[in-house]
Coordinates of N, CA and C in Angstrom, one line a residue:
M97 N -26.8 -78.6 131.0 CA -26.4 -79.4 132.5 C -25.4 -78.2 133.0
T98 N -25.4 -78.3 134.3 CA -23.8 -77.3 134.8 C -23.0 -78.1 134.8
V99 N -22.1 -77.9 134.9 CA -20.7 -78.8 134.9 C -19.6 -77.6 136.1
D100 N -19.2 -78.1 137.5 CA -18.7 -78.0 138.3 C -17.6 -77.6 138.1
H101 N -17.3 -76.6 139.0 CA -15.9 -76.1 139.4 C -14.9 -77.0 139.0
R102 N -15.0 -78.2 139.8 CA -13.7 -79.3 139.5 C -13.7 -80.1 139.1
T103 N -15.2 -80.4 138.0 CA -15.0 -81.4 137.0 C -14.4 -80.3 135.8
L104 N -15.1 -79.1 135.5 CA -14.4 -78.0 134.9 C -12.3 -78.3 134.6
F105 N -12.4 -78.1 136.0 CA -11.0 -77.4 136.2 C -10.0 -78.4 135.8
G106 N -9.9 -79.8 136.6 CA -10.3 -81.3 136.3 C -9.6 -81.6 134.6
A107 N -10.7 -81.2 134.1 CA -10.7 -81.6 132.5 C -10.1 -80.6 131.6
L108 N -9.7 -79.6 132.4 CA -8.7 -78.1 131.5 C -6.8 -78.9 132.0
L109 N -6.5 -79.2 133.1 CA -5.4 -79.6 133.6 C -5.0 -80.7 132.9
A110 N -6.1 -81.6 132.4 CA -5.6 -82.4 131.6 C -5.0 -81.9 130.1
D111 N -5.2 -80.8 130.0 CA -4.2 -80.0 128.8 C -3.1 -79.7 129.1
D112 N -1.8 -80.1 128.8 CA -0.7 -80.0 128.7 C -0.5 -78.1 128.6
D113 N -0.9 -77.5 127.8 CA -1.0 -76.5 127.2 C -1.3 -75.3 128.5
F114 N -2.5 -76.0 128.9 CA -3.4 -74.9 130.2 C -2.4 -75.1 131.3
T115 N -2.0 -76.1 131.7 CA -1.5 -76.4 132.6 C 0.0 -75.7 132.6
A116 N 0.3 -75.7 131.7 CA 1.9 -74.9 131.5 C 1.2 -73.2 131.7
R117 N 0.6 -73.0 130.9 CA 0.2 -71.5 131.1 C -0.2 -70.9 132.7
L118 N -0.9 -71.5 133.6 CA -1.6 -71.1 134.9 C 0.4 -71.5 135.9
K119 N 0.9 -72.7 135.2 CA 2.5 -72.6 136.5 C 3.4 -71.5 135.7
D120 N 3.3 -71.0 134.4 CA 4.3 -70.0 134.4 C 3.8 -68.7 134.6
R121 N 2.2 -68.5 135.1 CA 2.1 -67.7 135.3 C 1.9 -67.3 136.7
G122 N 2.3 -68.6 137.2 CA 1.9 -68.6 139.2 C 0.6 -68.2 139.6
L123 N -0.3 -68.9 138.7 CA -1.6 -68.0 139.2 C -2.1 -69.2 139.7
S124 N -2.7 -69.4 140.5 CA -3.6 -70.5 141.2 C -5.1 -69.5 141.8
L125 N -6.2 -70.1 141.3 CA -7.6 -69.8 141.1 C -8.6 -70.8 142.4
Y126 N -9.1 -69.2 143.3 CA -9.9 -70.5 144.5 C -11.3 -70.1 144.1
F127 N -12.5 -70.7 144.0 CA -14.0 -69.9 143.0 C -14.5 -70.6 144.6
V128 N -15.0 -69.6 144.9 CA -15.9 -69.7 146.7 C -16.9 -69.8 146.2
P129 N -18.4 -70.2 145.7 CA -19.7 -70.3 145.8 C -20.4 -69.9 146.9
P130 N -21.7 -69.0 146.7 CA -22.3 -69.1 148.3 C -22.8 -70.1 148.9
E131 N -23.2 -71.5 147.9 CA -23.2 -72.8 148.4 C -22.3 -73.2 149.4
P132 N -22.6 -73.9 150.8 CA -21.9 -74.7 151.2 C -20.8 -75.8 151.4
G133 N -19.5 -75.7 150.8 CA -18.8 -76.9 150.6 C -18.3 -77.0 149.3
A134 N -18.7 -76.0 147.8 CA -18.7 -76.1 146.5 C -17.5 -75.5 146.7
A135 N -16.4 -74.8 147.1 CA -15.4 -74.1 147.3 C -14.1 -75.5 146.7
V136 N -13.7 -74.8 145.7 CA -12.5 -75.3 145.0 C -11.4 -74.5 144.0
F137 N -10.0 -75.6 145.0 CA -8.9 -74.4 144.6 C -8.5 -75.1 143.5
V138 N -7.9 -74.3 142.6 CA -7.0 -74.4 141.3 C -5.7 -74.2 141.1
S139 N -4.8 -75.0 140.8 CA -3.4 -74.4 140.8 C -2.7 -75.4 139.5
S140 N -1.7 -75.7 139.0 CA -1.0 -76.5 137.9 C -0.6 -77.7 138.7
D141 N -0.7 -77.6 140.0 CA -0.5 -79.0 140.4 C -1.8 -79.6 140.7
G142 N -3.1 -79.1 140.1 CA -4.5 -80.1 140.4 C -5.5 -79.0 141.0
V143 N -6.4 -79.4 141.4 CA -7.5 -79.4 142.0 C -8.2 -79.7 143.4
V144 N -8.3 -79.0 143.9 CA -8.2 -79.2 145.2 C -10.0 -78.8 145.9
A145 N -10.4 -79.8 146.2 CA -12.1 -79.2 147.2 C -11.7 -78.5 148.8
G146 N -12.0 -77.6 148.5 CA -12.6 -77.2 150.1 C -11.5 -76.0 150.6
E147 N -10.9 -75.8 151.2 CA -9.7 -74.8 151.5 C -8.5 -75.2 150.9
P148 N -7.9 -74.0 149.9 CA -6.6 -73.5 149.8 C -5.8 -74.4 150.6
P149 N -4.9 -75.1 149.6 CA -3.4 -75.7 150.7 C -2.3 -74.6 150.5
F150 N -2.6 -73.6 150.1 CA -1.5 -72.1 149.9 C -2.4 -70.9 149.3
P151 N -2.3 -69.8 149.9 CA -3.3 -68.5 149.6 C -2.9 -68.3 147.4
P152 N -4.2 -68.2 147.6 CA -4.5 -68.4 146.0 C -4.0 -67.0 145.1
T153 N -3.1 -66.8 144.0 CA -3.5 -65.6 143.3 C -4.6 -64.4 143.3
L154 N -5.6 -65.5 143.4 CA -7.3 -64.9 142.8 C -7.9 -65.7 143.8
R155 N -9.1 -65.2 143.7 CA -10.5 -65.4 144.7 C -11.9 -64.7 143.8
F156 N -12.1 -66.6 143.1 CA -13.8 -65.9 142.6 C -14.8 -66.3 143.3
E157 N -15.4 -65.5 144.0 CA -16.9 -65.6 144.7 C -17.9 -65.0 144.0
M158 N -18.9 -65.9 143.2 CA -19.9 -66.3 141.8 C -20.7 -67.9 142.6
G159 N -22.3 -67.4 142.1 CA -22.4 -68.7 142.1 C -22.8 -69.3 141.0
Q160 N -23.2 -71.1 141.4 CA -23.5 -71.5 140.1 C -24.0 -71.2 138.7
D161 N -25.1 -70.3 138.6 CA -25.9 -69.4 137.8 C -25.0 -68.9 136.6
T162 N -23.8 -67.7 137.8 CA -23.3 -66.7 137.6 C -22.0 -67.3 136.5
A163 N -21.7 -68.6 137.2 CA -20.7 -69.3 136.7 C -20.9 -70.2 135.4
H164 N -22.1 -70.2 135.5 CA -22.5 -71.3 134.1 C -22.9 -69.8 132.8
E165 N -23.1 -68.9 132.9 CA -23.1 -68.1 132.1 C -22.8 -67.5 131.8
I166 N -21.1 -67.4 132.5 CA -19.8 -66.9 132.2 C -19.5 -67.9 131.4
W167 N -19.5 -69.4 132.0 CA -18.5 -70.2 130.7 C -19.5 -70.6 129.8
S168 N -20.5 -70.8 130.1 CA -21.4 -70.8 128.5 C -21.1 -70.2 127.7
G169 N -20.8 -68.6 128.2 CA -20.2 -67.5 127.1 C -21.1 -66.4 126.8
R170 N -22.6 -66.2 128.1 CA -23.6 -65.7 127.9 C -23.5 -64.3 128.8
L171 N -22.6 -64.1 129.2 CA -22.1 -63.6 130.0 C -20.3 -62.7 130.6
P172 N -20.2 -61.8 129.9 CA -18.7 -61.7 130.1 C -18.0 -61.6 131.3
L173 N -16.9 -61.8 131.4 CA -16.5 -61.7 133.0 C -16.4 -60.0 133.7
M174 N -16.6 -59.2 132.4 CA -16.4 -57.9 133.3 C -17.7 -57.3 133.6
N175 N -18.8 -57.7 132.8 CA -20.3 -57.6 133.4 C -20.7 -58.1 134.2
A176 N -19.9 -59.5 134.6 CA -20.2 -59.7 135.9 C -19.6 -59.3 137.0
V177 N -18.9 -58.4 136.9 CA -18.1 -57.6 138.0 C -18.7 -56.5 138.4
V178 N -18.8 -55.6 137.0 CA -19.8 -54.2 137.5 C -21.5 -54.9 137.7
E179 N -21.9 -55.8 137.3 CA -23.3 -56.3 138.0 C -23.2 -56.7 139.4
R180 N -22.0 -56.5 140.1 CA -21.4 -57.2 141.5 C -22.3 -59.2 141.3
R181 N -21.9 -59.5 140.1 CA -22.7 -61.0 140.5 C -21.6 -61.8 140.1
L182 N -20.3 -61.3 140.1 CA -18.6 -61.9 140.5 C -17.9 -61.1 141.2
A183 N -17.5 -61.7 142.3 CA -16.6 -60.7 142.9 C -14.8 -61.2 142.5
I184 N -13.8 -60.6 141.9 CA -12.8 -60.9 142.0 C -11.8 -60.2 143.1
K185 N -11.0 -61.8 143.9 CA -10.1 -60.4 144.5 C -8.5 -60.7 144.5
G186 N -8.0 -59.5 144.0 CA -6.3 -60.3 143.9 C -5.7 -58.7 143.1
P187 N -4.9 -59.0 142.3 CA -4.2 -57.9 142.0 C -4.6 -58.1 140.6
V188 N -5.0 -56.6 139.6 CA -6.3 -56.3 138.6 C -5.1 -56.7 137.8
G189 N -3.8 -56.6 137.3 CA -3.1 -57.2 136.7 C -2.1 -58.7 136.1
R190 N -3.3 -59.6 137.7 CA -2.9 -61.1 137.7 C -4.4 -61.5 136.7
V191 N -5.7 -60.5 136.8 CA -7.0 -60.6 136.3 C -6.7 -60.6 134.7
R192 N -5.6 -59.8 134.7 CA -5.4 -59.7 133.1 C -5.3 -60.9 132.3
Q193 N -4.2 -61.6 133.0 CA -3.3 -63.1 132.6 C -4.4 -64.0 132.5
L194 N -5.5 -63.9 132.5 CA -6.2 -64.9 132.6 C -7.1 -64.8 131.1
T195 N -7.2 -63.5 130.3 CA -7.5 -63.3 129.1 C -7.9 -64.3 128.0
D196 N -6.4 -64.8 127.9 CA -6.2 -65.6 127.0 C -6.6 -66.9 127.2
L197 N -6.5 -67.5 128.8 CA -7.3 -68.9 129.2 C -8.8 -69.2 128.8
L198 N -9.6 -67.7 129.2 CA -11.0 -67.8 128.9 C -11.4 -68.4 127.5
P199 N -11.1 -68.6 126.5 CA -11.6 -69.5 125.5 C -11.5 -70.4 125.5
A200 N -10.1 -71.3 126.1 CA -10.3 -72.6 126.0 C -11.0 -73.0 128.0
V201 N -11.6 -72.2 128.7 CA -12.2 -72.7 129.4 C -14.0 -72.6 129.2
C202 N -14.3 -71.8 128.6 CA -15.7 -71.9 127.4 C -15.4 -73.0 126.6
A203 N -14.5 -73.7 126.0 CA -14.8 -74.6 125.1 C -15.0 -75.5 126.2
T204 N -14.2 -75.9 126.8 CA -14.2 -77.0 127.9 C -15.4 -77.3 128.5
Y205 N -15.9 -75.9 128.9 CA -17.1 -76.2 129.3 C -18.6 -76.4 128.2
A206 N -18.4 -76.1 127.2 CA -19.6 -76.5 126.6 C -18.8 -77.9 126.5
E207 N -17.5 -78.3 126.4 CA -18.1 -79.6 125.4 C -18.9 -80.5 126.5
L208 N -18.2 -80.4 127.7 CA -18.4 -81.0 129.1 C -20.3 -81.2 129.6
S209 N -20.4 -79.7 129.0 CA -22.0 -79.4 129.3 C -22.8 -80.2 128.4
A210 N -22.4 -80.4 127.1 CA -23.2 -81.2 125.6 C -23.1 -82.8 125.8
R211 N -22.4 -83.3 126.8 CA -22.2 -84.7 127.1 C -23.3 -85.1 128.0
P212 N -24.4 -86.3 127.4 CA -25.3 -86.9 128.6 C -24.8 -87.1 129.9
R213 N -25.8 -87.2 130.7 CA -25.4 -86.9 132.3 C -25.3 -89.2 132.2
S214 N -24.7 -89.2 133.4 CA -24.4 -90.4 133.7 C -24.7 -91.0 134.6

């Protein structure tokens, strides 16, 4: 089962450590898939569907299939960029600040994906 960004990052923000790292780094993420109405903005303040309340630090443009492969650990983030399946807009140095956050994202995605649908 694929998990949408709103559900995934909502669960991640319940982890105080993850939220603190986003806040300490001043990171906000904006996920923009090609599907209309599915954009999600994430900051230490929470998850917002649709347009961001303020300019994001990083903007990610990718489809749900690509997101599923990345968060499942089957497609390395940089390979997705090289293959042009993912476009990241924002300062390169800020992308590097995500490196240690990715294991938590992937682990949470795996946990949520394994849950039976209700």
